[in-house]
CSV table of C-alpha atoms in Angstrom, one decimal:
chain,number,residue,atom,x,y,z
U,1,UNK,CA,1.6,-0.8,8.4
U,2,UNK,CA,1.8,-3.0,11.5
U,3,UNK,CA,-1.1,-4.4,13.3
U,4,UNK,CA,-1.4,-5.7,16.8
U,5,UNK,CA,-1.3,-9.5,17.5
U,6,UNK,CA,-4.8,-11.0,17.8
U,7,UNK,CA,-5.5,-14.4,19.2
U,8,UNK,CA,-4.7,-16.0,15.8
U,9,UNK,CA,-2.3,-13.5,14.3
U,10,UNK,CA,0.3,-14.1,16.9
U,11,UNK,CA,0.3,-17.7,16.0
U,12,UNK,CA,0.3,-17.0,12.3
U,13,UNK,CA,3.3,-14.7,12.7
U,14,UNK,CA,5.0,-17.4,14.5
U,15,UNK,CA,4.2,-19.7,11.6
U,16,UNK,CA,5.8,-17.5,9.0
U,17,UNK,CA,8.7,-19.8,8.4
U,18,UNK,CA,11.8,-17.8,9.4
U,19,UNK,CA,13.4,-21.0,10.7
U,20,UNK,CA,16.2,-22.1,8.5
U,21,UNK,CA,19.2,-24.4,8.7
U,22,UNK,CA,21.8,-22.3,6.9
U,23,UNK,CA,25.0,-22.3,8.9
U,24,UNK,CA,23.3,-23.4,12.1
U,25,UNK,CA,25.0,-25.9,14.4
U,26,UNK,CA,23.6,-29.4,14.6
U,27,UNK,CA,20.5,-29.8,16.9
U,28,UNK,CA,20.3,-32.5,19.5
U,29,UNK,CA,16.5,-32.6,19.0
U,30,UNK,CA,14.3,-31.5,21.9
U,31,UNK,CA,10.7,-30.8,22.7
U,32,UNK,CA,9.3,-28.2,25.1
U,33,UNK,CA,6.2,-26.2,26.0
U,34,UNK,CA,6.1,-22.5,25.1
U,35,UNK,CA,3.7,-20.1,26.9
U,36,UNK,CA,3.4,-16.6,25.5
U,37,UNK,CA,1.6,-13.8,27.5
U,38,UNK,CA,1.1,-10.6,25.6
U,39,UNK,CA,0.3,-7.5,27.7
U,40,UNK,CA,-0.8,-4.2,25.9
U,41,UNK,CA,-0.4,-0.7,27.2
U,42,UNK,CA,-2.4,2.1,25.5
U,43,UNK,CA,-3.9,-0.2,22.9
U,44,UNK,CA,-7.6,0.5,22.2
U,45,UNK,CA,-10.2,-0.4,19.6
U,46,UNK,CA,-13.1,2.0,19.3
U,47,UNK,CA,-12.1,3.6,22.6
U,48,UNK,CA,-12.2,0.2,24.4
U,49,UNK,CA,-8.9,-1.2,25.8
U,50,UNK,CA,-7.7,-4.3,23.9
U,51,UNK,CA,-7.5,-7.3,26.3
U,52,UNK,CA,-4.3,-9.1,27.0
U,53,UNK,CA,-3.6,-12.5,25.4
U,54,UNK,CA,-2.1,-15.8,26.2
U,55,UNK,CA,-0.9,-18.6,23.9
U,56,UNK,CA,0.3,-22.1,24.5
U,57,UNK,CA,2.4,-24.0,22.0
U,58,UNK,CA,4.1,-27.4,21.9
U,59,UNK,CA,7.4,-27.1,20.1
U,60,UNK,CA,9.5,-29.8,18.6
U,61,UNK,CA,13.0,-29.0,17.4
U,62,UNK,CA,14.2,-31.9,15.2
U,63,UNK,CA,17.4,-32.1,13.3
U,64,UNK,CA,15.9,-31.3,9.9
U,65,UNK,CA,12.5,-29.9,10.8
U,66,UNK,CA,10.6,-28.0,13.4
U,67,UNK,CA,6.9,-28.0,14.6
U,68,UNK,CA,4.9,-25.6,16.6
U,69,UNK,CA,1.5,-26.7,17.6
U,70,UNK,CA,-1.5,-25.4,19.5
U,71,UNK,CA,-5.0,-26.8,19.9
U,72,UNK,CA,-6.1,-25.8,16.4
U,73,UNK,CA,-3.1,-25.4,14.2
U,74,UNK,CA,0.2,-27.2,13.6
U,75,UNK,CA,3.0,-25.7,11.5
U,76,UNK,CA,5.8,-27.9,10.2
U,77,UNK,CA,8.9,-26.2,9.0
U,78,UNK,CA,11.2,-28.2,6.7
U,79,UNK,CA,14.7,-26.9,7.3
U,80,UNK,CA,16.0,-28.6,4.1
U,81,UNK,CA,13.4,-27.6,1.5
U,82,UNK,CA,12.7,-24.2,3.0
U,83,UNK,CA,9.0,-25.0,3.1
U,84,UNK,CA,6.4,-24.7,5.8
U,85,UNK,CA,3.2,-26.6,6.1
U,86,UNK,CA,0.4,-24.9,8.1
U,87,UNK,CA,-2.1,-27.5,9.2
U,88,UNK,CA,-5.7,-26.9,10.3
U,89,UNK,CA,-6.2,-29.7,12.8
U,90,UNK,CA,-10.1,-29.7,12.7
U,91,UNK,CA,-10.2,-30.2,8.9
U,92,UNK,CA,-7.0,-32.3,8.7
U,93,UNK,CA,-5.9,-30.1,5.8
U,94,UNK,CA,-2.8,-28.0,5.1
U,95,UNK,CA,-1.4,-25.3,3.0
U,96,UNK,CA,2.3,-25.3,1.8
U,97,UNK,CA,4.2,-22.0,1.9
U,98,UNK,CA,7.6,-20.8,0.9
U,99,UNK,CA,9.9,-19.5,3.7
U,100,UNK,CA,11.1,-16.7,1.3
U,101,UNK,CA,7.8,-14.8,1.8
U,102,UNK,CA,8.5,-13.7,5.3
U,103,UNK,CA,11.9,-12.0,4.9
U,104,UNK,CA,10.6,-10.5,1.6
U,105,UNK,CA,7.6,-9.0,3.4
U,106,UNK,CA,9.8,-7.6,6.2
U,107,UNK,CA,12.1,-6.0,3.7
U,108,UNK,CA,9.2,-4.3,1.9
U,109,UNK,CA,8.1,-3.0,5.3
U,110,UNK,CA,11.5,-1.6,5.9
U,111,UNK,CA,11.2,0.4,2.7
U,112,UNK,CA,8.1,2.1,4.1
U,113,UNK,CA,9.9,3.5,7.2
U,114,UNK,CA,9.0,7.0,6.0
U,115,UNK,CA,5.6,6.4,7.5
U,116,UNK,CA,7.0,6.5,11.1
U,117,UNK,CA,5.4,8.5,13.8
U,118,UNK,CA,7.5,10.6,16.3
U,119,UNK,CA,7.3,7.8,18.9
U,120,UNK,CA,8.2,5.0,16.5
U,121,UNK,CA,11.7,4.8,15.0
U,122,UNK,CA,14.2,2.5,13.4
U,123,UNK,CA,15.0,0.5,16.6
U,124,UNK,CA,11.3,-0.2,17.1
U,125,UNK,CA,11.1,-1.4,13.5
U,126,UNK,CA,14.2,-3.6,13.9
U,127,UNK,CA,12.8,-5.1,17.0
U,128,UNK,CA,9.4,-6.0,15.4
U,129,UNK,CA,10.8,-7.3,12.2
U,130,UNK,CA,14.1,-8.9,13.4
U,131,UNK,CA,15.9,-7.0,10.7
U,132,UNK,CA,18.8,-4.7,11.6
U,133,UNK,CA,18.8,-1.5,9.5
U,134,UNK,CA,21.8,0.1,11.1
U,135,UNK,CA,24.7,-1.3,13.2
U,136,UNK,CA,23.8,-1.4,16.9
U,137,UNK,CA,25.7,-1.9,20.1
U,138,UNK,CA,24.2,-4.3,22.7
U,139,UNK,CA,24.6,-3.6,26.3
U,140,UNK,CA,23.8,-5.8,29.3
U,141,UNK,CA,22.9,-5.1,32.9
U,142,UNK,CA,21.5,-7.1,35.8
U,143,UNK,CA,18.2,-6.4,37.4
U,144,UNK,CA,16.6,-8.6,40.0
U,145,UNK,CA,18.6,-11.6,38.9
U,146,UNK,CA,17.7,-11.2,35.3
U,147,UNK,CA,20.0,-10.0,32.4
U,148,UNK,CA,18.6,-6.9,30.8
U,149,UNK,CA,19.5,-6.3,27.1
U,150,UNK,CA,19.4,-2.9,25.4
U,151,UNK,CA,20.6,-1.4,22.1
U,152,UNK,CA,21.6,2.2,21.9
U,153,UNK,CA,19.8,2.9,25.1
U,154,UNK,CA,16.5,1.1,24.2
U,155,UNK,CA,15.5,-1.6,26.6
U,156,UNK,CA,14.5,-4.6,24.5
U,157,UNK,CA,14.6,-7.8,26.5
U,158,UNK,CA,15.1,-9.4,29.9
U,159,UNK,CA,16.5,-12.9,30.2
U,160,UNK,CA,15.5,-14.7,33.4
U,161,UNK,CA,17.9,-16.7,35.5
U,162,UNK,CA,17.9,-20.5,35.3
U,163,UNK,CA,16.7,-22.7,32.4
U,164,UNK,CA,17.8,-25.9,30.7
U,165,UNK,CA,21.2,-26.7,29.2
U,166,UNK,CA,21.0,-27.5,25.5
U,167,UNK,CA,23.2,-27.8,22.5
U,168,UNK,CA,24.4,-24.8,20.6
U,169,UNK,CA,22.2,-25.9,17.7
U,170,UNK,CA,19.1,-26.0,19.9
U,171,UNK,CA,19.9,-22.6,21.4
U,172,UNK,CA,20.2,-21.2,17.9
U,173,UNK,CA,17.0,-22.8,16.8
U,174,UNK,CA,15.2,-21.3,19.8
U,175,UNK,CA,16.4,-17.9,18.7
U,176,UNK,CA,15.0,-18.6,15.2
U,177,UNK,CA,11.6,-19.3,16.8
U,178,UNK,CA,11.7,-15.9,18.5
U,179,UNK,CA,12.6,-14.3,15.2
U,180,UNK,CA,9.2,-15.4,13.8
U,181,UNK,CA,7.5,-13.4,16.6
U,182,UNK,CA,9.8,-10.4,16.1
U,183,UNK,CA,12.8,-9.9,18.3
U,184,UNK,CA,15.8,-7.6,17.8
U,185,UNK,CA,18.6,-9.3,15.9
U,186,UNK,CA,21.1,-8.3,18.6
U,187,UNK,CA,19.0,-10.0,21.2
U,188,UNK,CA,18.7,-13.1,19.1
U,189,UNK,CA,22.5,-13.3,18.6
U,190,UNK,CA,22.9,-13.0,22.4
U,191,UNK,CA,20.4,-15.9,23.0
U,192,UNK,CA,22.1,-18.0,20.4
U,193,UNK,CA,25.4,-17.6,22.2
U,194,UNK,CA,24.3,-19.2,25.5
U,195,UNK,CA,23.9,-23.0,25.5
U,196,UNK,CA,20.6,-23.0,27.5
U,197,UNK,CA,17.0,-22.3,27.1
U,198,UNK,CA,16.0,-19.6,29.6
U,199,UNK,CA,13.1,-20.5,31.9
U,200,UNK,CA,11.6,-17.1,31.1
U,201,UNK,CA,12.2,-14.3,28.7
U,202,UNK,CA,10.5,-10.9,28.4
U,203,UNK,CA,10.7,-8.7,25.2
U,204,UNK,CA,9.5,-5.1,24.9
U,205,UNK,CA,7.9,-3.7,21.8
U,206,UNK,CA,6.3,-0.5,20.6
U,207,UNK,CA,4.0,-0.5,17.6
U,208,UNK,CA,3.5,2.2,15.0
U,209,UNK,CA,0.0,2.8,16.1
U,210,UNK,CA,1.5,4.2,19.4
U,211,UNK,CA,0.8,1.4,21.9
U,212,UNK,CA,3.3,-0.8,23.7
U,213,UNK,CA,3.6,-4.6,24.2
U,214,UNK,CA,5.3,-6.7,26.7
U,215,UNK,CA,5.7,-10.4,25.7
U,216,UNK,CA,6.6,-12.9,28.4
U,217,UNK,CA,7.9,-16.2,27.1
U,218,UNK,CA,7.9,-19.2,29.5
U,219,UNK,CA,9.7,-22.4,28.5
U,220,UNK,CA,9.0,-25.6,30.4
U,221,UNK,CA,8.9,-29.4,30.1
U,222,UNK,CA,12.1,-29.5,28.1
U,223,UNK,CA,12.8,-33.1,27.0
U,224,UNK,CA,15.6,-34.5,24.9
U,225,UNK,CA,14.8,-36.4,21.8
U,226,UNK,CA,12.3,-36.0,18.9
U,227,UNK,CA,11.1,-38.1,15.9
U,228,UNK,CA,13.7,-38.3,13.2
U,229,UNK,CA,11.2,-36.9,10.6
U,230,UNK,CA,7.7,-35.6,10.2
U,231,UNK,CA,4.8,-36.9,8.1
U,232,UNK,CA,1.9,-35.3,6.2
U,233,UNK,CA,0.3,-38.6,5.5
U,234,UNK,CA,-2.6,-38.0,7.8
U,235,UNK,CA,-3.4,-34.7,6.1
U,236,UNK,CA,-4.5,-33.5,2.6
U,237,UNK,CA,-4.0,-30.2,0.8
U,238,UNK,CA,-6.7,-27.7,1.6
U,239,UNK,CA,-9.7,-27.6,-0.6
U,240,UNK,CA,-10.1,-24.4,-2.6
U,241,UNK,CA,-11.6,-21.6,-0.3
U,242,UNK,CA,-11.5,-17.9,0.3
U,243,UNK,CA,-11.5,-15.2,-2.3
U,244,UNK,CA,-10.9,-15.8,-6.0
U,245,UNK,CA,-7.1,-15.5,-5.7
U,246,UNK,CA,-7.0,-18.0,-2.8
U,247,UNK,CA,-9.2,-20.4,-4.7
U,248,UNK,CA,-6.9,-20.2,-7.7
U,249,UNK,CA,-3.8,-20.8,-5.6
U,250,UNK,CA,-5.4,-23.7,-3.7
U,251,UNK,CA,-6.3,-25.3,-7.0
U,252,UNK,CA,-2.8,-24.7,-8.3
U,253,UNK,CA,-1.3,-26.3,-5.2
U,254,UNK,CA,-3.4,-29.5,-6.0
U,255,UNK,CA,-3.1,-29.7,-9.7
U,256,UNK,CA,-0.2,-27.6,-11.1
U,257,UNK,CA,2.1,-29.8,-13.2
U,258,UNK,CA,4.0,-29.7,-16.5
U,259,UNK,CA,1.9,-30.2,-19.6
U,260,UNK,CA,1.6,-33.7,-21.0
U,261,UNK,CA,1.6,-35.1,-24.5
U,262,UNK,CA,-2.2,-35.6,-24.2
U,263,UNK,CA,-2.6,-31.9,-23.3
U,264,UNK,CA,-0.7,-30.9,-26.5
U,265,UNK,CA,-2.9,-33.2,-28.6
U,266,UNK,CA,-5.9,-31.6,-27.1
U,267,UNK,CA,-4.6,-28.1,-27.9
U,268,UNK,CA,-3.9,-29.2,-31.5
U,269,UNK,CA,-7.4,-30.6,-31.9
U,270,UNK,CA,-8.9,-27.4,-30.4
U,271,UNK,CA,-6.9,-25.2,-32.8
U,272,UNK,CA,-7.9,-27.3,-35.8
U,273,UNK,CA,-11.5,-27.0,-34.8
U,274,UNK,CA,-11.2,-23.2,-34.4
U,275,UNK,CA,-9.9,-22.9,-38.0
U,276,UNK,CA,-12.7,-25.2,-39.2
U,277,UNK,CA,-15.3,-23.0,-37.5
U,278,UNK,CA,-13.6,-19.8,-39.0
U,279,UNK,CA,-12.7,-18.7,-35.4
U,280,UNK,CA,-9.4,-17.3,-36.5
U,281,UNK,CA,-8.8,-15.2,-33.4
U,282,UNK,CA,-9.5,-18.1,-31.1
U,283,UNK,CA,-7.0,-20.2,-33.1
U,284,UNK,CA,-4.2,-17.7,-32.7
U,285,UNK,CA,-5.0,-17.1,-29.0
U,286,UNK,CA,-5.0,-20.9,-28.4
U,287,UNK,CA,-1.6,-21.2,-30.0
U,288,UNK,CA,-0.3,-18.5,-27.6
U,289,UNK,CA,-2.1,-20.2,-24.7
U,290,UNK,CA,-0.2,-23.4,-25.3
U,291,UNK,CA,3.1,-21.5,-25.0
U,292,UNK,CA,2.0,-19.7,-21.9
U,293,UNK,CA,1.1,-23.1,-20.3
U,294,UNK,CA,4.7,-24.2,-20.5
U,295,UNK,CA,4.2,-26.2,-23.6
U,296,UNK,CA,7.4,-25.3,-25.3
U,297,UNK,CA,7.3,-25.1,-29.0
U,298,UNK,CA,4.1,-23.6,-30.3
U,299,UNK,CA,1.6,-25.3,-32.6
U,300,UNK,CA,2.8,-23.9,-35.9
U,301,UNK,CA,0.2,-22.8,-38.5
U,302,UNK,CA,0.2,-24.1,-42.0
U,303,UNK,CA,0.7,-21.7,-44.9
U,304,UNK,CA,-3.1,-21.6,-45.5
U,305,UNK,CA,-3.7,-20.8,-41.8
U,306,UNK,CA,-1.0,-18.1,-41.8
U,307,UNK,CA,-2.9,-16.5,-44.7
U,308,UNK,CA,-6.1,-16.5,-42.6
U,309,UNK,CA,-4.2,-14.8,-39.8
U,310,UNK,CA,-2.9,-12.1,-42.1
U,311,UNK,CA,-6.3,-11.3,-43.5
U,312,UNK,CA,-8.1,-11.2,-40.1
U,313,UNK,CA,-8.8,-7.6,-38.9
U,314,UNK,CA,-8.9,-8.6,-35.2
U,315,UNK,CA,-5.5,-10.2,-35.4
U,316,UNK,CA,-4.2,-7.0,-37.0
U,317,UNK,CA,-5.5,-5.1,-34.1
U,318,UNK,CA,-4.0,-7.6,-31.7
U,319,UNK,CA,-0.6,-7.5,-33.4
U,320,UNK,CA,-0.5,-3.7,-33.2
U,321,UNK,CA,-1.0,-3.6,-29.4
U,322,UNK,CA,1.3,-6.5,-28.7
U,323,UNK,CA,4.3,-4.3,-29.6
U,324,UNK,CA,6.1,-2.9,-26.5
U,325,UNK,CA,4.2,0.0,-25.0
U,326,UNK,CA,6.1,2.8,-23.5
U,327,UNK,CA,3.7,5.4,-22.1
U,328,UNK,CA,0.7,5.4,-19.9
U,329,UNK,CA,-1.5,6.6,-22.8
U,330,UNK,CA,-0.3,3.7,-24.9
U,331,UNK,CA,-0.9,1.1,-22.2
U,332,UNK,CA,-4.4,2.5,-21.6
U,333,UNK,CA,-5.1,2.4,-25.3
U,334,UNK,CA,-4.0,-1.2,-25.4
U,335,UNK,CA,-6.3,-2.1,-22.6
U,336,UNK,CA,-9.2,-0.6,-24.5
U,337,UNK,CA,-8.3,-2.6,-27.7
U,338,UNK,CA,-8.0,-5.8,-25.8
U,339,UNK,CA,-11.3,-5.3,-24.1
U,340,UNK,CA,-12.9,-4.7,-27.5
U,341,UNK,CA,-11.3,-7.8,-28.9
U,342,UNK,CA,-13.0,-9.9,-26.2
U,343,UNK,CA,-16.2,-9.5,-28.1
U,344,UNK,CA,-14.7,-11.4,-31.0
U,345,UNK,CA,-13.6,-14.5,-29.2
U,346,UNK,CA,-15.9,-17.2,-28.1
U,347,UNK,CA,-13.6,-19.5,-26.1
U,348,UNK,CA,-10.3,-17.6,-25.4
U,349,UNK,CA,-11.3,-14.5,-23.5
U,350,UNK,CA,-9.1,-15.6,-20.7
U,351,UNK,CA,-6.0,-15.3,-22.9
U,352,UNK,CA,-7.0,-11.7,-23.7
U,353,UNK,CA,-7.5,-11.2,-19.9
U,354,UNK,CA,-3.9,-12.3,-19.4
U,355,UNK,CA,-2.7,-9.6,-21.8
U,356,UNK,CA,-4.9,-7.1,-20.1
U,357,UNK,CA,-3.6,-8.0,-16.7
U,358,UNK,CA,0.0,-7.6,-18.0
U,359,UNK,CA,-0.9,-4.0,-19.0
U,360,UNK,CA,-2.6,-3.3,-15.7
U,361,UNK,CA,0.6,-4.5,-14.0
U,362,UNK,CA,2.7,-2.2,-16.1
U,363,UNK,CA,0.4,0.7,-15.2
U,364,UNK,CA,1.0,0.0,-11.5
U,365,UNK,CA,-2.6,-1.1,-11.0
U,366,UNK,CA,-1.5,-4.2,-9.1
U,367,UNK,CA,-4.7,-5.2,-7.3
U,368,UNK,CA,-6.8,-4.9,-10.5
U,369,UNK,CA,-4.1,-6.9,-12.3
U,370,UNK,CA,-4.1,-9.6,-9.7
U,371,UNK,CA,-7.9,-9.9,-9.9
U,372,UNK,CA,-7.8,-10.3,-13.7
U,373,UNK,CA,-5.0,-12.8,-13.6
U,374,UNK,CA,-7.1,-14.9,-11.2
U,375,UNK,CA,-10.1,-14.8,-13.5
U,376,UNK,CA,-7.9,-16.0,-16.4
U,377,UNK,CA,-6.6,-18.8,-14.2
U,378,UNK,CA,-10.1,-19.8,-13.3
U,379,UNK,CA,-10.7,-20.5,-17.0
U,380,UNK,CA,-7.4,-22.2,-17.5
U,381,UNK,CA,-5.4,-23.1,-14.3
U,382,UNK,CA,-2.5,-24.3,-16.4
U,383,UNK,CA,-1.1,-21.0,-17.6
U,384,UNK,CA,2.3,-20.6,-16.0
U,385,UNK,CA,2.6,-17.1,-17.5
U,386,UNK,CA,-0.5,-16.0,-15.5
U,387,UNK,CA,0.9,-17.4,-12.3
U,388,UNK,CA,4.1,-15.4,-13.0
U,389,UNK,CA,2.1,-12.1,-13.5
U,390,UNK,CA,-0.2,-12.8,-10.6
U,391,UNK,CA,2.8,-13.4,-8.3
U,392,UNK,CA,4.5,-10.2,-9.3
U,393,UNK,CA,1.2,-8.2,-8.9
U,394,UNK,CA,0.7,-9.7,-5.4
U,395,UNK,CA,4.4,-9.0,-4.5
U,396,UNK,CA,4.0,-5.3,-5.6
U,397,UNK,CA,0.9,-5.2,-3.3
U,398,UNK,CA,3.0,-6.4,-0.4
U,399,UNK,CA,1.2,-9.8,-0.4
U,400,UNK,CA,4.4,-11.9,-0.4
U,401,UNK,CA,2.7,-15.0,1.1
U,402,UNK,CA,0.4,-15.4,-1.9
U,403,UNK,CA,3.0,-14.1,-4.3
U,404,UNK,CA,5.3,-17.1,-3.6
U,405,UNK,CA,2.3,-19.5,-3.7
U,406,UNK,CA,1.6,-18.2,-7.2
U,407,UNK,CA,5.2,-18.4,-8.3
U,408,UNK,CA,5.7,-21.9,-7.0
U,409,UNK,CA,2.6,-23.1,-8.9
U,410,UNK,CA,3.8,-21.5,-12.1
U,411,UNK,CA,7.3,-23.0,-11.7
U,412,UNK,CA,5.8,-26.5,-11.2
U,413,UNK,CA,4.1,-26.0,-14.6
U,414,UNK,CA,7.0,-24.4,-16.5
U,415,UNK,CA,9.5,-26.8,-15.0
U,416,UNK,CA,12.5,-24.9,-16.5
U,417,UNK,CA,10.8,-24.5,-19.9
U,418,UNK,CA,12.0,-22.3,-22.8
U,419,UNK,CA,10.1,-19.2,-21.5
U,420,UNK,CA,12.1,-17.5,-18.8
U,421,UNK,CA,9.1,-16.7,-16.7
U,422,UNK,CA,10.6,-17.0,-13.3
U,423,UNK,CA,14.2,-16.0,-13.7
U,424,UNK,CA,13.6,-12.8,-11.8
U,425,UNK,CA,12.1,-14.8,-8.9
U,426,UNK,CA,15.0,-17.2,-8.9
U,427,UNK,CA,17.4,-14.2,-8.7
U,428,UNK,CA,15.4,-12.7,-5.9
U,429,UNK,CA,15.6,-15.9,-3.9
U,430,UNK,CA,19.3,-16.2,-4.4
U,431,UNK,CA,19.8,-12.6,-3.1
U,432,UNK,CA,17.7,-13.3,-0.1
U,433,UNK,CA,19.7,-16.5,0.6
U,434,UNK,CA,22.9,-14.6,0.3
U,435,UNK,CA,21.9,-11.6,2.4
U,436,UNK,CA,19.5,-13.1,5.0
U,437,UNK,CA,20.4,-16.7,5.6
U,438,UNK,CA,19.2,-16.5,9.2
U,439,UNK,CA,15.6,-16.4,7.8
U,440,UNK,CA,16.1,-19.3,5.5
């Protein structure tokens, strides 16, 4: 469930956007250098000890944003819009993410705590995810001039003496940075309560694989002041890359938008041509496709066209399987029917793929469903309904980062349209805002 931090994964975890502004005191705006040394004990790969790691970041804590930068990547976290922008410096391109994906993933991880080993328990989980599962008591002691923090007898952190005086807001923001790496909530609360950045901080972790980590944070070159805002003007959205799902999401990030009047006219022409060519199934699927693309009112058939629908045997089969299916056998039979119907459509197979993916999702075959939603979106990247289903399939597969990318693309298309495609996502976000504002 948990993996060790590689040279890039530590940075990516740090970039996962758990830096919000909800209820935080105002920041004075500062910059500083952050050095992170990760030492492993008992960590091996193929019987070979895993080498220790070091990472160097330049951090800017602005009033409404935050940046963390190393030689290859920069992440900008917008504290107002709850968005983070992960920039690849060599290509001068970026990907936009939702800050909801991190806390959602961590809560899904909490639900899997039944996979614990005898040496890995709830406190270790809380420490790695920055999510408190049960009420804890923080204790403090002094050791070699440092303040040692423990909860319920577990040593979790050591705060070095000295440091730099900062505002309460900046101290709270620093604690939010540590939350991205994974630090126990009680330790974060303690750090937020002191108006200084420590010169050094050590945190202690155990991973489910059985090995231990010691992370040493060193803060230096603290300076007051930062630019009032950030700019993405020098960068462009990342060109489509990766697997089929990533490519679909990258394309959606670039082009997803509400349908236009010209798009409706094109759908109407296409439907009229399908009827003229006696492609009745294509005509019906095209009408559905318009609605699924956030188009609002469907293109209504004429009486003559409705008669063609009623006389078409493929549409009779489609109508039969579109009724609510209750059992696994019914869902699997529906899949077979939809796959057979693909043979009878020349241009609208992707709409049938959308229906198939919906059934796979209901069957709990989330990875298969996600792959099929992606294929449907490759054919028509404007189907908001497909983004909704893809997002839920990814979420159910614990892929919350791409789930929110999919939902955000679909919401840009539907734009509050008549189909309530994303009401459950909106409710999920509201519950996360209510229960975990420190992440947002």
